[in-house]
CSV table of C-alpha atoms and ligand atoms in Angstrom, one decimal:
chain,number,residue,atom,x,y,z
A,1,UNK,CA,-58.2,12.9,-85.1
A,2,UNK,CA,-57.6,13.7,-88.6
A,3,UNK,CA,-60.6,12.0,-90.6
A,4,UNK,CA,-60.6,14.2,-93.6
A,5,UNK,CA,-56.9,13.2,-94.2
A,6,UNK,CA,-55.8,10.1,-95.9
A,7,UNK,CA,-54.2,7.5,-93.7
A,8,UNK,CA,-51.3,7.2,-95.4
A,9,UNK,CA,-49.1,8.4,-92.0
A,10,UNK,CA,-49.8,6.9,-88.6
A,11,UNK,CA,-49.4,10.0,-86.8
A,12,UNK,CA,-48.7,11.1,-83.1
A,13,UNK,CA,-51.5,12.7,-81.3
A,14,UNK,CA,-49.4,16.1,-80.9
A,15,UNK,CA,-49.0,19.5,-83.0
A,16,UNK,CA,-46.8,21.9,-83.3
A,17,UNK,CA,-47.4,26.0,-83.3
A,18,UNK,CA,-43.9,27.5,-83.6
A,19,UNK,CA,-40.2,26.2,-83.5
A,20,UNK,CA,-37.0,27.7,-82.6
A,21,UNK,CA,-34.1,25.6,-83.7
A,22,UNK,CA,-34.1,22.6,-82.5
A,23,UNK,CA,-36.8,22.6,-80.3
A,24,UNK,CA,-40.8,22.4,-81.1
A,25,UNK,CA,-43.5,24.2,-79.2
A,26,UNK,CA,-47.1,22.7,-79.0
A,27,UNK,CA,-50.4,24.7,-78.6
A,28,UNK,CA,-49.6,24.4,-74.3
A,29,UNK,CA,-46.4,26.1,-74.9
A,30,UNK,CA,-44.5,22.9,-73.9
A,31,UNK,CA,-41.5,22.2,-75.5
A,32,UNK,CA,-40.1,19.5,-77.5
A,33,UNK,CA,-36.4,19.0,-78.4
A,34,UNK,CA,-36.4,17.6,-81.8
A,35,UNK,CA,-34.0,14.9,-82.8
A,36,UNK,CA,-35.3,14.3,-86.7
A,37,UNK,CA,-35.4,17.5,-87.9
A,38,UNK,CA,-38.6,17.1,-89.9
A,39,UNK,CA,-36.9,13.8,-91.3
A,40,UNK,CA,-33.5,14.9,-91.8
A,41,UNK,CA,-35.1,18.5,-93.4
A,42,UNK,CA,-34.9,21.2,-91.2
A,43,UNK,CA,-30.5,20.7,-90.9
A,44,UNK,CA,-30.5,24.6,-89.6
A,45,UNK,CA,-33.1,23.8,-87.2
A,46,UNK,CA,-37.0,25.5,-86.8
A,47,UNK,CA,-37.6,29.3,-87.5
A,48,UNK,CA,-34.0,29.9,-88.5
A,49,UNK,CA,-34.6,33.9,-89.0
A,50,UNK,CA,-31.8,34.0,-92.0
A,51,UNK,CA,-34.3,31.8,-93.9
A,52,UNK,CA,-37.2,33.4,-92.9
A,53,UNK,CA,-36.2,37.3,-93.5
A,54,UNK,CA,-35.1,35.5,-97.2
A,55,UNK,CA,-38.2,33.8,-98.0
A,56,UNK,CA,-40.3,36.9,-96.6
A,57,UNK,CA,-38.2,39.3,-98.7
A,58,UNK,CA,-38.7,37.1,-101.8
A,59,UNK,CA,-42.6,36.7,-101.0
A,60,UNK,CA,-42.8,40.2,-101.4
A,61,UNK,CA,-40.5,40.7,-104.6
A,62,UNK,CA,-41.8,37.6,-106.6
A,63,UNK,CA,-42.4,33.5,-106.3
A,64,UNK,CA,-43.0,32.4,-109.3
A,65,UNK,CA,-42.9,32.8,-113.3
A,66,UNK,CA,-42.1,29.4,-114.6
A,67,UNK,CA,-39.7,27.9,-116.4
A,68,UNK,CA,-40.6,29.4,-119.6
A,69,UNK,CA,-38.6,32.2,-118.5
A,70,UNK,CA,-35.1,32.9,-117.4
A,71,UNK,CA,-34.6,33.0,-113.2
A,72,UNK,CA,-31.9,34.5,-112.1
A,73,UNK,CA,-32.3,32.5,-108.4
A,74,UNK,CA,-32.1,29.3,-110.0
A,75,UNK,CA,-29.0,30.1,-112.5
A,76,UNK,CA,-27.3,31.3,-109.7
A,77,UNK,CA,-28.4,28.3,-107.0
A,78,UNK,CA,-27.7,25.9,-109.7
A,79,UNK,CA,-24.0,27.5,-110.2
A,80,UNK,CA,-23.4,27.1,-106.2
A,81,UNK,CA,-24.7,23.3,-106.0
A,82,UNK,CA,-22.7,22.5,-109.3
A,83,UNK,CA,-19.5,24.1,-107.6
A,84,UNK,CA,-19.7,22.0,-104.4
A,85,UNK,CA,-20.7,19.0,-106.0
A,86,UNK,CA,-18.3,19.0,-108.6
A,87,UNK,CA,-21.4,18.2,-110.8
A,88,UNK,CA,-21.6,20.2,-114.4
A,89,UNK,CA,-25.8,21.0,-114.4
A,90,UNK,CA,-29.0,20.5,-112.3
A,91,UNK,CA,-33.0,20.3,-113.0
A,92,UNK,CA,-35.1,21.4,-110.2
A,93,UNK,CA,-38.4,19.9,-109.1
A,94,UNK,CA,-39.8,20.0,-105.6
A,95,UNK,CA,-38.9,16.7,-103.4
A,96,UNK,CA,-36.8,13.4,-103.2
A,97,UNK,CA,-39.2,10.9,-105.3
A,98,UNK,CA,-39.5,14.3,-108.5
A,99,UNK,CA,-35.3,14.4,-108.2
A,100,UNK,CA,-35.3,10.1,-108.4
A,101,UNK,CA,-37.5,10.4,-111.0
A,102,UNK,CA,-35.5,12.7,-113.1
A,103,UNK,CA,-32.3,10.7,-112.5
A,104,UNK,CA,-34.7,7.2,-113.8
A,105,UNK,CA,-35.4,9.7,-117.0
A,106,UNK,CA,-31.4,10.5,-117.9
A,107,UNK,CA,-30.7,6.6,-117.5
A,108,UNK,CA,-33.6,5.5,-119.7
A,109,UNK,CA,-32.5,8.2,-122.7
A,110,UNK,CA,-29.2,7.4,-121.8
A,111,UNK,CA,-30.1,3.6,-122.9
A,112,UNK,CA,-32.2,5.1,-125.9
A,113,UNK,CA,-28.8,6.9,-127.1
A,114,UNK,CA,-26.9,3.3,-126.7
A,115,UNK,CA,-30.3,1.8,-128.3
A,116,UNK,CA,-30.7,-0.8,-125.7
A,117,UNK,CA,-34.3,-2.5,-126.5
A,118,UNK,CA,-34.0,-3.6,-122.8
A,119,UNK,CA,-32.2,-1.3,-120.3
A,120,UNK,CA,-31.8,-2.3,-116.0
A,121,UNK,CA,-30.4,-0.1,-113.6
A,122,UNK,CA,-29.1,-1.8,-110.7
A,123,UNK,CA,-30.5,-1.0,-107.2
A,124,UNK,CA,-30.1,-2.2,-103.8
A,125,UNK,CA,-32.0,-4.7,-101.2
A,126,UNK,CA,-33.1,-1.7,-98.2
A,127,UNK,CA,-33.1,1.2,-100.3
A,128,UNK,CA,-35.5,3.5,-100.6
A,129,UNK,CA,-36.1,6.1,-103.4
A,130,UNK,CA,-39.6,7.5,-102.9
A,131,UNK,CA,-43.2,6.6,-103.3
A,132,UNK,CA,-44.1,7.5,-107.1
A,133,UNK,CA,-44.6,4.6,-109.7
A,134,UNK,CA,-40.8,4.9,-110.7
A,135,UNK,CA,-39.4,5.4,-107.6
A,136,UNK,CA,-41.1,2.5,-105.2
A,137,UNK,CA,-40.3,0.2,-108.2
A,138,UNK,CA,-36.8,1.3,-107.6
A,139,UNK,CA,-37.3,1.0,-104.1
A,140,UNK,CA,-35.7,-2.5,-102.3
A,141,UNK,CA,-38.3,-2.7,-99.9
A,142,UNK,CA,-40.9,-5.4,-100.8
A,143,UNK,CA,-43.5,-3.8,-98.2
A,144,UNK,CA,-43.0,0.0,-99.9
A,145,UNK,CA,-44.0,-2.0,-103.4
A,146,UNK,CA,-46.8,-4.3,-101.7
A,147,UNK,CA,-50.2,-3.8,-103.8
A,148,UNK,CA,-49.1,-1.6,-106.9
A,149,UNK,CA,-48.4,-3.7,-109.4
A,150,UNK,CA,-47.5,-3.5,-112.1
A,151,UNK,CA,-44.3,-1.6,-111.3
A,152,UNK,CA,-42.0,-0.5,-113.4
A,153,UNK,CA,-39.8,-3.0,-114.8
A,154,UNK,CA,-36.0,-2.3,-115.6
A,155,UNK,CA,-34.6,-2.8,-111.7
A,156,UNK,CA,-32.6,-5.5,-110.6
A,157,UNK,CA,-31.8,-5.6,-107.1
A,158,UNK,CA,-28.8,-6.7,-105.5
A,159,UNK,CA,-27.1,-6.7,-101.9
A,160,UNK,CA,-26.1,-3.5,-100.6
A,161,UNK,CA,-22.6,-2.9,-99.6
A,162,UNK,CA,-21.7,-5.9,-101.7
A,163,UNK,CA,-19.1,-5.3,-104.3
A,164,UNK,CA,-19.1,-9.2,-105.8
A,165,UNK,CA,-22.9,-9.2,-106.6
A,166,UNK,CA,-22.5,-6.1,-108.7
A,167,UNK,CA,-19.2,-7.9,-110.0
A,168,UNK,CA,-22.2,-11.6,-110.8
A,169,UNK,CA,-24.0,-8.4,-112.9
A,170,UNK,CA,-21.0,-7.4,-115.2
A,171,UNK,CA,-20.4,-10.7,-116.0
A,172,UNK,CA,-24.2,-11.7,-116.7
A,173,UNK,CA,-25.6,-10.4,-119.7
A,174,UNK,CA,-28.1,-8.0,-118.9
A,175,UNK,CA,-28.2,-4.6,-120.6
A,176,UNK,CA,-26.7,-2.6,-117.8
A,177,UNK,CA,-27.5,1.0,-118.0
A,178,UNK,CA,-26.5,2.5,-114.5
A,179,UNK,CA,-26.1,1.6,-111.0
A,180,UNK,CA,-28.5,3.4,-108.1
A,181,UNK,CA,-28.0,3.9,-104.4
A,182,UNK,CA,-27.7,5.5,-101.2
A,183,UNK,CA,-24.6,6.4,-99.9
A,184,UNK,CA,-25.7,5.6,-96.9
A,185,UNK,CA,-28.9,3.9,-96.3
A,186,UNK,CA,-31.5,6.1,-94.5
A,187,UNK,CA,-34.8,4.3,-94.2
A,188,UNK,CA,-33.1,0.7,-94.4
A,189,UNK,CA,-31.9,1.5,-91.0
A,190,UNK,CA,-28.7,3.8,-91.2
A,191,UNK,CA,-27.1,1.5,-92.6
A,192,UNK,CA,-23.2,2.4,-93.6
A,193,UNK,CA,-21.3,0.4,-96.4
A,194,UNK,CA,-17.8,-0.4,-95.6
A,195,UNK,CA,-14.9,2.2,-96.9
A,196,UNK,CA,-13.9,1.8,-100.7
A,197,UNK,CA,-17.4,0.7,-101.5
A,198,UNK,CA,-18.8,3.5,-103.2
A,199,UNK,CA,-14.9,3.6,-104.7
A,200,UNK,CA,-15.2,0.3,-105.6
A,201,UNK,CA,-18.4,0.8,-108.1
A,202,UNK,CA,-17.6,3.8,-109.7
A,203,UNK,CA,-14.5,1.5,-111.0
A,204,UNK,CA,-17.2,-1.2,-111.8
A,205,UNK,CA,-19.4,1.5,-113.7
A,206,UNK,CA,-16.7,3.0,-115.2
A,207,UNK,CA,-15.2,-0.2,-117.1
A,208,UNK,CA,-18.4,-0.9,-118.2
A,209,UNK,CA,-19.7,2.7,-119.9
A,210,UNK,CA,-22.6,2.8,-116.5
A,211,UNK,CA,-23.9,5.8,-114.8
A,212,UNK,CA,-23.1,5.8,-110.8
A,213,UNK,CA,-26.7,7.6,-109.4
A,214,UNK,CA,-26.2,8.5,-105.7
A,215,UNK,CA,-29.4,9.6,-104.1
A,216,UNK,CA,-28.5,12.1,-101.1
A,217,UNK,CA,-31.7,13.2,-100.9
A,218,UNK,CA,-31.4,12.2,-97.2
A,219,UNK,CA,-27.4,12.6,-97.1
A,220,UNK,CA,-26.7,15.2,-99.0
A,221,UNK,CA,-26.0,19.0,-97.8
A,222,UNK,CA,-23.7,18.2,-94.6
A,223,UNK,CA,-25.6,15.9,-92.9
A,224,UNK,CA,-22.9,13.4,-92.8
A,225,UNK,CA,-19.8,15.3,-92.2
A,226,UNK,CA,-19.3,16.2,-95.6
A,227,UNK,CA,-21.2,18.3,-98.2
A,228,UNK,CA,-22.3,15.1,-99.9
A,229,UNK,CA,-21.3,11.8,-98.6
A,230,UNK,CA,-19.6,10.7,-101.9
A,231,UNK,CA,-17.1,13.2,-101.0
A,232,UNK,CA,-15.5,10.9,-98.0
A,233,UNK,CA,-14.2,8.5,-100.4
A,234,UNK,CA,-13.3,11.1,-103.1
A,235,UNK,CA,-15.5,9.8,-105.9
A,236,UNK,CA,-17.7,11.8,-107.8
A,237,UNK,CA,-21.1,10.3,-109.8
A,238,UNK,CA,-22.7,10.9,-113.1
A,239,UNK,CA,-26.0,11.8,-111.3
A,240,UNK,CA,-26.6,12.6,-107.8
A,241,UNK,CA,-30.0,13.8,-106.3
A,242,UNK,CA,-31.0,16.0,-103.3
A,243,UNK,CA,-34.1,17.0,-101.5
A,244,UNK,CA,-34.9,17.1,-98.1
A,245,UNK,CA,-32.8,19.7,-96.4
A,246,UNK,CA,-32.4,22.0,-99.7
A,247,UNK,CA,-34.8,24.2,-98.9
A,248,UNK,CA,-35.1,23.8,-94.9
A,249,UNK,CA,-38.6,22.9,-95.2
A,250,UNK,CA,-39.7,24.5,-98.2
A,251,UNK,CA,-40.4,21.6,-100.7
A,252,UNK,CA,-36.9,22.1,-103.3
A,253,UNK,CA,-35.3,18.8,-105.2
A,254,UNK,CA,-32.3,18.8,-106.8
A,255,UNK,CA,-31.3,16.2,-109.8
A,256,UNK,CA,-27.3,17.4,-110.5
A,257,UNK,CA,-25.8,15.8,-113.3
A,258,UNK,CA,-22.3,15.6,-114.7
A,259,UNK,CA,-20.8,14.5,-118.3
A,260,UNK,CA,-22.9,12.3,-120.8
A,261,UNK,CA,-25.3,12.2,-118.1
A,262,UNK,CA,-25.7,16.5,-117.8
A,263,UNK,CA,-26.8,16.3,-121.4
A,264,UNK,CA,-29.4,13.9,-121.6
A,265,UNK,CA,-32.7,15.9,-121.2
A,266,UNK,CA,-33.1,18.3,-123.6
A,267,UNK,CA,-36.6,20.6,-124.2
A,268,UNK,CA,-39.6,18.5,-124.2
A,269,UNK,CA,-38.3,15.3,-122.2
A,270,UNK,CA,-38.9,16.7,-118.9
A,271,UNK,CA,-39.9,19.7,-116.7
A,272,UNK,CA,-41.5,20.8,-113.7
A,273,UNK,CA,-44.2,23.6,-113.1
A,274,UNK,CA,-43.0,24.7,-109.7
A,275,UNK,CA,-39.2,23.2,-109.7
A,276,UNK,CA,-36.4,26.2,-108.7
A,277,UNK,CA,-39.4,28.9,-109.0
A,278,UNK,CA,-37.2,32.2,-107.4
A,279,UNK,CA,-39.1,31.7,-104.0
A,280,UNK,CA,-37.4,28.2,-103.4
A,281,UNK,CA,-34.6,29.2,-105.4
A,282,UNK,CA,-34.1,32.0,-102.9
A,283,UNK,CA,-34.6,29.5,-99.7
A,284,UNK,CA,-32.1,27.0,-101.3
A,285,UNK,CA,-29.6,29.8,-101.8
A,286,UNK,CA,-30.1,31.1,-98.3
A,287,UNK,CA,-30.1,27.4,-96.7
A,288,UNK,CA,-26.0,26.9,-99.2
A,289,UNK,CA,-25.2,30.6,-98.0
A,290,UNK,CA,-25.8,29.6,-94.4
A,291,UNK,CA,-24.3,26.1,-94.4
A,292,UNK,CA,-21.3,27.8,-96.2
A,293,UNK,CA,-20.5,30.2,-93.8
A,294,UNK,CA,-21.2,28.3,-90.2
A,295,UNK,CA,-18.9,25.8,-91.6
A,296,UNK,CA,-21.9,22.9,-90.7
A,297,UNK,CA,-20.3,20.1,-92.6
A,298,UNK,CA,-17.1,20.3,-90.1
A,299,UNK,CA,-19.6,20.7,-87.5
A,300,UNK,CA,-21.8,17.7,-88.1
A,301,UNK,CA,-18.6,15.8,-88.4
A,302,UNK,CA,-17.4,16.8,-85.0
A,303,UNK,CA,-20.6,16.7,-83.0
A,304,UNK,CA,-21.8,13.3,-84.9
A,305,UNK,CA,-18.4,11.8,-83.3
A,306,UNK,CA,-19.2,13.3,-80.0
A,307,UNK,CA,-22.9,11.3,-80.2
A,308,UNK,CA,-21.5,8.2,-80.9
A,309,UNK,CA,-18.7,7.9,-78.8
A,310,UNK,CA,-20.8,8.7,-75.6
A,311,UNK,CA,-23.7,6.1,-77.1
A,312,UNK,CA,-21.2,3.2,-77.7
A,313,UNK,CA,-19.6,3.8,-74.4
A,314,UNK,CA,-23.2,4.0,-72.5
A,315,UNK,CA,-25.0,1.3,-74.2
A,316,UNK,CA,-21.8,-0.5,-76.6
A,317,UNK,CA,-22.6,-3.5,-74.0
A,318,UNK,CA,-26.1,-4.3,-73.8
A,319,UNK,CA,-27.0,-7.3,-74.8
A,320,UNK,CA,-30.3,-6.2,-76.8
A,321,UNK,CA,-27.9,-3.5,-78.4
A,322,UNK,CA,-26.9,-4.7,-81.7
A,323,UNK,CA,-24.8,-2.1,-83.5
A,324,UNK,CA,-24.0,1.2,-83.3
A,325,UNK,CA,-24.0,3.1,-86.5
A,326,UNK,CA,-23.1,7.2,-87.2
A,327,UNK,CA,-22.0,9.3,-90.3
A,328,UNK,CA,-22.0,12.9,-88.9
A,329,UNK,CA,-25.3,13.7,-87.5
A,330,UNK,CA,-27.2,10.5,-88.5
A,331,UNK,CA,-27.0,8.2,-86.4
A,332,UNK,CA,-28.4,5.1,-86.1
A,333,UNK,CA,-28.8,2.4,-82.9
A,334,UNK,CA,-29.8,-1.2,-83.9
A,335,UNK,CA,-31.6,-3.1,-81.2
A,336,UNK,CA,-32.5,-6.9,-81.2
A,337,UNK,CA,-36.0,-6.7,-81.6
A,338,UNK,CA,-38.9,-4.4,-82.5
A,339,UNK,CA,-38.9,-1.1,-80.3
A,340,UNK,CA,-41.6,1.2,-82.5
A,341,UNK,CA,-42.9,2.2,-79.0
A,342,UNK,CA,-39.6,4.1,-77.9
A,343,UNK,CA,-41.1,7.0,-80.0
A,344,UNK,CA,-44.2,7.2,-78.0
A,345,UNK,CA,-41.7,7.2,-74.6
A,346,UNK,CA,-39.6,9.5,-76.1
A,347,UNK,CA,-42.3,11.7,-77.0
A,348,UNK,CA,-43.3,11.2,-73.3
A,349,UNK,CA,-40.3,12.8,-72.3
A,350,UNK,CA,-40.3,15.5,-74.7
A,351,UNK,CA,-38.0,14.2,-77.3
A,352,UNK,CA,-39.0,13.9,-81.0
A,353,UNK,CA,-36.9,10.5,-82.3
A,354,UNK,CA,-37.6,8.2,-85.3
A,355,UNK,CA,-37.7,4.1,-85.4
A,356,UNK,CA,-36.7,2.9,-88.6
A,357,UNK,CA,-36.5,-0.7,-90.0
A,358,UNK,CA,-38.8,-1.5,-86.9
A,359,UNK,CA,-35.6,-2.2,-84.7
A,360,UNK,CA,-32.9,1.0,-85.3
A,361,UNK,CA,-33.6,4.4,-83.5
A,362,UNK,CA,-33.4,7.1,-86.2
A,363,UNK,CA,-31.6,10.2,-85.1
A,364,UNK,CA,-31.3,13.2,-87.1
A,365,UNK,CA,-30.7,16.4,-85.3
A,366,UNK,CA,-30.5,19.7,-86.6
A,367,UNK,CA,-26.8,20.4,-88.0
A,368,UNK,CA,-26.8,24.0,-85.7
A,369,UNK,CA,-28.2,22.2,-82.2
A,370,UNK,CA,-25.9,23.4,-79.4
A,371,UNK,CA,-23.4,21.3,-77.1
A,372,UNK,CA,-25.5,21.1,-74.2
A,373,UNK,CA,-29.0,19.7,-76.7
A,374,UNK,CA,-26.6,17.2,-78.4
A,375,UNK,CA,-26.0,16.0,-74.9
A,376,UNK,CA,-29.8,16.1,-73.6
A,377,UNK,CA,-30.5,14.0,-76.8
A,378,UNK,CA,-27.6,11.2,-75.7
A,379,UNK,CA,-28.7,11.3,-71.9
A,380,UNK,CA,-32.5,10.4,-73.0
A,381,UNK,CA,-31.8,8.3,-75.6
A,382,UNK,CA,-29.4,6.4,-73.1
A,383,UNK,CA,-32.0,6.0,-70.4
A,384,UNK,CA,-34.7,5.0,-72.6
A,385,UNK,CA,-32.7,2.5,-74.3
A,386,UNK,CA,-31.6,0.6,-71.2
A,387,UNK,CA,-35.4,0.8,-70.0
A,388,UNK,CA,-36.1,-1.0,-73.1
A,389,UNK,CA,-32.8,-3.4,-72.7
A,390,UNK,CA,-34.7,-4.1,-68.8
B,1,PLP,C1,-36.9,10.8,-98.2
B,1,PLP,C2,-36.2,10.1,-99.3
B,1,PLP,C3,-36.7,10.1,-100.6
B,1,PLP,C4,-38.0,10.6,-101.0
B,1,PLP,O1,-38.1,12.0,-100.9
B,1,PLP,P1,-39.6,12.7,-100.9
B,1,PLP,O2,-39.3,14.2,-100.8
B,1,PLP,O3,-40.4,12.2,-99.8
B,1,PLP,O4,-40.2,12.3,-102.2
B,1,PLP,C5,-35.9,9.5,-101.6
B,1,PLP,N1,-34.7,9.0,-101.3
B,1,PLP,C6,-34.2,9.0,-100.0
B,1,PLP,C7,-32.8,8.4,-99.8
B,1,PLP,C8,-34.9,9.6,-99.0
B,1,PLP,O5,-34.4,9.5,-97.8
């Protein structure tokens, strides 16, 4: 096992030497078919050549300056995220918790500008933001901010999907900078707020002069049917951060930012050594290019109803199956009880799933698996999960 590592992962006792879309190949040459996607990074699946022949290519030519410099990768990947967005300007840094962090920054300047001694940004119960100081305060899961205090103050939390306790905020007197959330919450157990939701708080923040923050680090870039999930109701935020599948496994972040918001860090108030250096810059390019042109959004749409249709028809009537829950290709299935060891048997039977919120199973496939996979996924799934119902 792993001694010289930190234990900061419990980790399954297998490794992987090469990958090919959306299946993994171990050291024996047995193959895995992988339903996560690295945790909802790898959307064009393992090895995608396009990716590698760019990242090779730009090896070779240059990675990195800094930001001291002009790069032209960055200007123009930061023109292509803005443009499907609808967002005016973006900082780059190199994961999910740096992008969080950089949206936490705009709101706190943001409150400087209004000269607010005392400034909150709302978040949600079940979210989750990252594991830096900032970002685990931010987080609303007590067990992520277990053991590090003092955090950060300036959160209040409130019920997701719950458009009257945000409604109990505007009329307390709190000084309100911004509102942060998922738009659909990934670690908290796929969990999908009803329609008008995300409508009705950007009416909220609106009226009241706040910034609406969407992190789509996990949701963002077609993994829900949609470039970014805001998009399905139409909205658009001040601030919206990505990560995860930017860079289809190289480590790429994305804070976008749009109005007031776009303007708020200025030379000196933040930075990042690596963030959009041209070799990610060139990866996150590729990864827009690729998305772009195989039309994935529509895809992930399409296949994610495929998914759930067959699981709620299969397993809609156990009794230990509590709900049923899909946006695109992330998908999750609630049981009634813990069922952590449905990893380990689905591992068993060469399938690579997640458990999250100790009783959903996590499913994140690739956004270019084939028919025929998206269907080996459902069958095993299906079977395992009325083993487990007995
Ligand atoms: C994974 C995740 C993060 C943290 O990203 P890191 O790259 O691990 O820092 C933040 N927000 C959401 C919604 C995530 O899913």
């Amino acid at each position: 096992m792993p001694e010289a590592i930190m234990t900061t992962y419990k980790r399954l006792d297998v490794a992987f030497e090469t990958g090919q879309g959306a299946w993994l190949i171990d050291g024996q040459g047995t193959r895995y078919l992988d339903a996560l996607s690295g945790i909802a990074v790898c959307g064009l699946g393992h090895a995608h050549p396009g990716i590698a022949d760019v990242v090779a290519q730009q090896a070779r030519r240059l990675v990195h300056t800094s930001n001291l410099y002009r790069i032209p990768l960055q200007e123009k990947l930061a023109r292509s995220l803005a443009g499907l967005a609808g967002m005016d300007r973006v900082f780059f840094c190199n994961s999910g918790a740096e992008a969080n962090e950089a949206a936490i920054k705009i709101c706190r300047k943001f409150a400087a500008h209004k000269q607010l001694s005392d400034p909150l940004i709302v978040v949600m119960e079940g979210s989750f933001h990252g594991r830096t100081m900032a970002t685990l305060s931010a987080t609303g899961k007590p067990e992520v901010r277990a053991g590090f205090s003092p955090l950060l103050p300036g959160f209040q939390y409130i019920p997701y999907n719950d458009v009257s306790a945000l409604e109990q905020v505007e009329a307390g007197r709190g000084q309100v900078v911004a509102v942060m959330l998922e738009a659909v919450q990934g670690e908290g157990g796929v969990v999908i707020p009803d329609p008008g939701y995300l409508q009705a708080l950007r009416r909220i923040c609106d009226r009241n002069g706040w910034l609406l923050i969407l992190d789509e680090v996990q949701t963002g870039l077609c993994r829900t049917g949609a470039w970014f999930a805001y998009q399905h109701e139409g909205i658009r935020p001040d601030v919206v951060t990505l990560a995860k599948s930017l860079g289809n496994g190289l480590p790429v972040g994305a804070c976008l930012a749009s109005g007031t918001a776009a303007g708020m860090l200025q030379p000196g108030s933040h930075g990042s050594t690596f963030g959009g250096n041209p070799l990610a810059s060139a990866a996150a390019l590729a990864v827009t290019e690729i998305m772009s042109a195989g039309n994935l959004a529509e895809r992930a749409a399409e296949f994610g109803r495929i998914m759930l249709d067959r699981f709620r028809a299969e397993l809609g009537d156990l009794d230990e199956v509590v709900e049923i829950r899909g946006k695109g290709l992330m998908i999750g299935i609630e049981l009634s009880r813990d069922c952590a060891g449905l990893v380990d048997q689905a591992l068993e039977q060469r399938l690579l799933i997640n458990v999250t919120a100790g009783k959903v199973v996590r499913l994140l496939p690739p956004l270019v698996i084939s028919e025929e996979e998206l269907h080996h996924i459902v069958d095993t799934v299906c079977l395992l999960v009325k083993k487990f119902a007995g």
